[in-house]
Each structure stands twice: as C-alpha cells, then as structure tokens.
Short mmCIF file of C-alpha atoms and ligand atoms in Angstrom, two decimals:
data_model
loop_
_atom_site.label_atom_id
_atom_site.label_comp_id
_atom_site.label_asym_id
_atom_site.label_seq_id
_atom_site.Cartn_x
_atom_site.Cartn_y
_atom_site.Cartn_z
CA MET A 176 68.51 102.68 154.79
CA HIS A 177 65.46 101.05 156.29
CA GLU A 178 64.23 103.11 159.28
CA MET A 179 64.36 100.22 161.75
CA SER A 180 67.90 99.21 160.89
CA ARG A 181 69.04 102.85 161.03
CA ARG A 182 67.60 103.17 164.52
CA GLU A 183 69.36 99.96 165.56
CA MET A 184 72.61 101.20 164.06
CA MET A 185 72.32 104.53 165.89
CA ARG A 186 71.75 102.77 169.18
CA ALA A 187 74.66 100.41 168.54
CA PHE A 188 77.08 103.26 167.89
CA GLY A 189 75.85 105.51 170.71
CA LEU A 190 74.16 107.91 168.32
CA GLY A 191 70.94 108.13 170.29
CA GLY A 192 71.58 111.64 171.55
CA LEU A 193 73.03 113.26 168.46
CA GLY A 194 70.24 113.62 165.96
CA VAL A 195 69.20 117.27 166.19
CA ALA A 196 68.01 117.21 162.60
CA MET A 197 66.52 113.76 163.05
CA ALA A 198 64.77 114.77 166.28
CA ALA A 199 63.30 117.78 164.49
CA THR A 200 62.13 115.49 161.71
CA LEU A 201 60.54 113.13 164.23
CA ALA A 202 58.92 116.05 166.03
CA ARG A 203 57.37 117.21 162.75
CA GLY A 204 56.09 113.69 162.25
CA GLU A 205 57.47 113.41 158.75
CA ASP A 206 60.61 112.43 156.93
CA LYS A 207 62.29 114.34 154.11
CA GLY A 208 59.81 112.97 151.61
CA GLY A 209 56.88 114.28 153.66
CA THR A 210 55.67 110.78 154.51
CA ALA A 211 53.75 110.65 157.79
CA MET A 212 55.86 109.10 160.57
CA PRO A 213 54.82 108.33 164.14
CA VAL A 214 56.19 110.82 166.70
CA ALA A 215 58.51 109.02 169.09
CA LYS A 216 57.14 108.66 172.64
CA PRO A 217 59.20 110.18 175.50
CA GLN A 218 61.41 107.55 177.14
CA ALA A 219 63.42 107.37 180.35
CA PHE A 220 67.21 107.59 180.31
CA THR A 221 68.70 104.08 180.26
CA LEU A 222 72.08 102.47 180.98
CA PRO A 223 73.27 100.75 177.78
CA PRO A 224 75.43 97.62 178.20
CA LEU A 225 79.16 97.94 177.48
CA PRO A 226 79.99 96.97 173.88
CA TYR A 227 82.98 94.86 175.08
CA LYS A 228 84.10 92.95 178.20
CA SER A 229 87.50 94.55 178.79
CA LEU A 230 89.78 97.39 177.65
CA ASP A 231 92.72 96.10 179.66
CA PRO A 232 95.58 97.10 179.81
CA VAL A 233 94.70 100.70 178.81
CA ILE A 234 91.76 100.79 181.21
CA ASP A 235 91.87 98.26 184.06
CA ASP A 236 88.83 96.05 184.62
CA PRO A 237 87.89 97.40 188.10
CA THR A 238 87.84 100.97 186.73
CA LEU A 239 85.73 99.93 183.74
CA ALA A 240 83.22 98.12 185.97
CA LEU A 241 82.94 100.92 188.55
CA HIS A 242 82.75 103.58 185.85
CA HIS A 243 79.90 101.88 183.97
CA ASP A 244 77.99 100.11 186.76
CA LYS A 245 78.22 102.86 189.40
CA HIS A 246 79.09 106.24 187.87
CA HIS A 247 77.20 106.02 184.56
CA ALA A 248 74.30 104.33 186.38
CA ALA A 249 74.18 107.23 188.85
CA TYR A 250 73.83 109.76 185.99
CA VAL A 251 70.94 107.70 184.58
CA ALA A 252 69.20 107.63 187.97
CA GLY A 253 69.86 111.35 188.50
CA ALA A 254 68.54 112.38 185.09
CA ASN A 255 65.37 110.29 185.52
CA LYS A 256 64.84 111.71 189.02
CA ALA A 257 65.09 115.24 187.58
CA LEU A 258 62.53 114.37 184.87
CA ASP A 259 60.17 112.96 187.54
CA GLU A 260 60.52 116.00 189.78
CA LEU A 261 59.92 118.38 186.86
CA ALA A 262 56.79 116.41 185.91
CA LYS A 263 55.52 116.68 189.52
CA ALA A 264 56.23 120.42 189.51
CA ARG A 265 54.25 120.87 186.27
CA GLU A 266 51.33 118.88 187.71
CA ALA A 267 51.35 120.94 190.93
CA GLY A 268 52.01 124.22 189.12
CA ASP A 269 54.79 124.73 191.67
CA PHE A 270 58.10 125.70 190.08
CA ALA A 271 59.83 126.90 193.26
CA LEU A 272 62.62 124.32 192.75
CA VAL A 273 62.76 124.53 188.96
CA LYS A 274 66.28 126.01 188.96
CA HIS A 275 67.61 123.07 190.98
CA TRP A 276 65.98 120.35 188.88
CA GLU A 277 66.84 121.95 185.53
CA ARG A 278 70.46 122.15 186.70
CA ASP A 279 70.31 118.48 187.71
CA LEU A 280 68.78 117.53 184.37
CA ALA A 281 71.54 119.33 182.43
CA PHE A 282 74.29 117.78 184.56
CA ASN A 283 73.00 114.20 184.70
CA GLY A 284 71.46 114.17 181.22
CA SER A 285 74.73 115.36 179.69
CA GLY A 286 76.53 112.73 181.80
CA CYS A 287 74.29 110.03 180.28
CA ALA A 288 74.87 111.18 176.68
CA LEU A 289 78.63 111.59 177.02
CA HIS A 290 79.24 108.27 178.80
CA THR A 291 77.34 106.37 176.09
CA LEU A 292 79.50 108.12 173.49
CA TYR A 293 82.64 107.43 175.55
CA TRP A 294 82.00 103.66 175.61
CA ASN A 295 81.48 103.83 171.86
CA SER A 296 84.65 105.87 171.26
CA MET A 297 86.87 102.95 172.34
CA TRP A 298 87.55 99.39 171.22
CA PRO A 299 89.93 96.82 172.71
CA GLY A 300 93.29 97.54 171.08
CA GLY A 301 91.71 100.26 168.91
CA ARG A 302 89.82 99.69 165.66
CA GLY A 303 90.56 101.12 162.21
CA GLN A 304 92.10 104.45 161.24
CA PRO A 305 90.59 107.78 160.15
CA ALA A 306 89.47 106.98 156.59
CA GLY A 307 87.22 108.18 153.77
CA ALA A 308 85.06 111.26 154.36
CA LEU A 309 86.07 111.50 158.04
CA ALA A 310 89.78 111.55 157.14
CA GLU A 311 89.09 114.19 154.47
CA ALA A 312 87.18 116.34 156.98
CA ILE A 313 89.98 115.93 159.54
CA ASP A 314 92.55 117.06 156.95
CA GLN A 315 90.43 120.06 155.98
CA SER A 316 89.73 121.15 159.56
CA PHE A 317 93.09 120.40 161.22
CA GLY A 318 95.69 119.95 158.45
CA SER A 319 96.26 116.25 159.17
CA ALA A 320 95.14 113.38 161.39
CA ALA A 321 98.36 113.75 163.43
CA LYS A 322 97.63 117.45 164.07
CA MET A 323 94.04 116.69 165.08
CA GLN A 324 95.16 113.96 167.48
CA ALA A 325 97.85 116.24 168.94
CA GLN A 326 95.27 118.98 169.60
CA PHE A 327 92.71 116.48 170.94
CA ALA A 328 95.23 114.98 173.38
CA ALA A 329 96.58 118.40 174.48
CA ALA A 330 93.08 119.83 175.05
CA THR A 331 91.95 116.71 176.93
CA LYS A 332 95.00 116.70 179.22
CA ALA A 333 94.44 120.40 179.96
CA VAL A 334 90.76 120.17 181.00
CA GLU A 335 90.46 122.26 184.17
CA GLY A 336 89.09 119.97 186.89
CA SER A 337 86.63 117.29 185.73
CA GLY A 338 85.54 117.11 182.12
CA TRP A 339 85.96 115.76 178.63
CA GLY A 340 87.89 116.10 175.38
CA ILE A 341 85.43 115.92 172.50
CA LEU A 342 85.84 115.92 168.73
CA VAL A 343 82.69 117.47 167.27
CA TRP A 344 81.15 118.20 163.89
CA GLU A 345 80.02 121.84 163.94
CA PRO A 346 77.25 122.10 161.33
CA SER A 347 77.01 125.90 161.01
CA THR A 348 80.66 126.14 159.93
CA THR A 349 80.83 122.63 158.39
CA ARG A 350 84.03 121.85 160.24
CA LEU A 351 85.34 119.47 162.86
CA ALA A 352 86.47 121.08 166.12
CA VAL A 353 87.89 119.98 169.47
CA LEU A 354 85.98 120.98 172.61
CA GLN A 355 87.47 121.04 176.13
CA VAL A 356 84.32 120.51 178.16
CA GLU A 357 84.17 121.17 181.91
CA LYS A 358 81.96 118.94 184.07
CA HIS A 359 79.53 117.49 181.51
CA GLN A 360 77.75 120.56 180.28
CA ASN A 361 80.04 123.61 180.28
CA LEU A 362 81.94 125.03 177.29
CA THR A 363 80.00 123.35 174.50
CA ILE A 364 78.81 124.72 171.14
CA TRP A 365 75.07 124.19 170.72
CA GLY A 366 74.27 122.00 167.74
CA ALA A 367 77.75 120.49 167.67
CA VAL A 368 77.62 116.72 167.15
CA PRO A 369 80.06 114.60 169.23
CA ILE A 370 82.17 112.24 167.14
CA LEU A 371 84.87 111.14 169.63
CA VAL A 372 84.66 111.50 173.41
CA CYS A 373 87.37 111.02 176.09
CA ASP A 374 86.42 111.09 179.79
CA VAL A 375 88.99 112.79 182.06
CA TRP A 376 87.05 112.77 185.30
CA GLU A 377 89.36 111.14 187.84
CA HIS A 378 87.04 108.11 188.16
CA ALA A 379 87.95 107.26 184.54
CA TYR A 380 91.65 106.68 185.25
CA TYR A 381 92.71 107.21 188.87
CA LEU A 382 92.96 103.56 190.03
CA LYS A 383 95.60 102.81 187.40
CA TYR A 384 97.12 106.17 186.46
CA GLN A 385 96.63 108.16 189.70
CA ASN A 386 97.58 111.81 188.99
CA LYS A 387 99.17 111.00 185.61
CA ARG A 388 96.28 112.07 183.40
CA PRO A 389 98.60 112.66 180.38
CA ASP A 390 99.67 108.97 180.48
CA TYR A 391 96.01 107.89 180.48
CA VAL A 392 95.20 110.19 177.54
CA GLU A 393 98.22 109.00 175.53
CA SER A 394 97.18 105.36 176.08
CA TRP A 395 93.56 106.21 175.33
CA MET A 396 94.52 107.61 171.93
CA LYS A 397 95.62 104.07 170.97
CA ILE A 398 92.25 102.41 171.60
CA ILE A 399 90.07 104.79 169.58
CA ASP A 400 87.24 103.10 167.69
CA TRP A 401 87.53 104.86 164.32
CA GLU A 402 84.82 102.66 162.78
CA SER A 403 82.27 103.86 165.31
CA ALA A 404 83.55 107.45 164.90
CA ALA A 405 83.08 107.18 161.13
CA ALA A 406 79.49 106.00 161.60
CA ARG A 407 78.70 108.99 163.84
CA PHE A 408 80.41 111.34 161.37
CA GLY A 409 78.44 109.88 158.47
CA ALA A 410 75.15 110.41 160.33
CA ALA A 411 76.16 113.97 161.34
CA VAL A 412 76.96 115.22 157.84
CA LYS A 413 73.97 113.60 156.16
MN1 MN B 1019 82.89 109.25 183.69
#
C-alpha cells in the first residue's frame, strides 16, 4: 500500500497509537526494504472528530457529546500539558516534579489513545461480523466468537472501579487476549495491540444506564464495528 494512503487509513481507523513496529521503523528512518524515510516529527496530542453523529439508542446523544467534547478533550489537554511541563523541566535541568508529570503523561496519554480506539470500536447499529483472519484468530485464541464475546463482556462488566475492556493482539504469544484495564494505564501487557475497546468509566454510560453497567455492556456488544476491528487486526499481524 502507498505510504500516504496507509497513514490516512491508520488515522481513519484509530490506529495512530498502535504501531510499535511501525514506530520503530520510522525511528530507524527506513522501511523494510532499507529505503531512507523521513523521521516523523513529534506532534501534540489531538482530539479527532467523531466518525459518526449518533449512536442512539445504545449511547444517548448527550453522553456521546459530553464524553467526546469534554472528557476526551480534557485528556488531550492534560497530556499536552504534561509534555510541555516535561520539556520545561528538561530545559531547566530541574526534575523535582518529574514523578508527577510522568504520571500525568501516562494517565492522560493513555486516555487519549484509548478514547480514539473506543470511538473507532463502535458504529451505529454495529457493522459487520468477525470474518477472515480475525475470525480465525478469535477461534484459535478463544474457541469461538461467542466465547470471546462472553469473556469480553464478563471482563468488562467486572472492571474494578473505572477502566476498560480491551481485546488485544499479543505479539510475543501470537494470540488474541482480553484485558481488564483499570483507569487507563493499569493492568496492560506491554506490546499488546488494542483491537476492540469498551469504556466503562461511569461518564460513558451513567446518564442512560445509571448503575446498570452490565446493561450498557450488553447493548455495546451489539454496536461493535467489526470492519474497523479487522483493519486494526490486519495492521497488527503484518
Ligand atoms: Mn471515557
């Protein structure tokens, strides 16, 4: 695929944060063929627009608007603030507050990455089914799509406090796995590539579902964007 269109595709499907191998390639300034490539310049965190106008009735419009325009935006602002403060500390050679700002960067930066993936894990009314290589990998890792979805929903409902249910590709064991992430950054596997992401912070569902998180998760399972998931899976296993 042409480099420009691949970059556009990755942005469209919320793949911007996943490319460990690709980032390493960019950092080396070469592609697999050894051709010289420009090293990407550092950029600020940004708030991507929602890929749709509404997810009603599964997610009500006020929740969607608040979640994207206020909560996700706050993670973007927080992550950029942490980057700025760390740059100032480097300039001044004063790392007295480094623990605070690194913690902020991990929290808000992970919030940015996961929210972008969350928006791209859903489609109004759902889209597609697990198919092709993704379906094969799901069968191999979980036994069947139904078993994977049962584990994903159970793990997501059982997140302690605020967090996420995440289907990941784990490259070192070449298997798909379900993570039950607390906050945005705890209980991950380094190198794991997110394929499907469900937000179970209360701000994601409380206006409509109140304390009934299981009802939200069950409804959420019906609006999964399997086409976008397949694109992320394809990029992860490449
Ligand atoms: Mn959220």
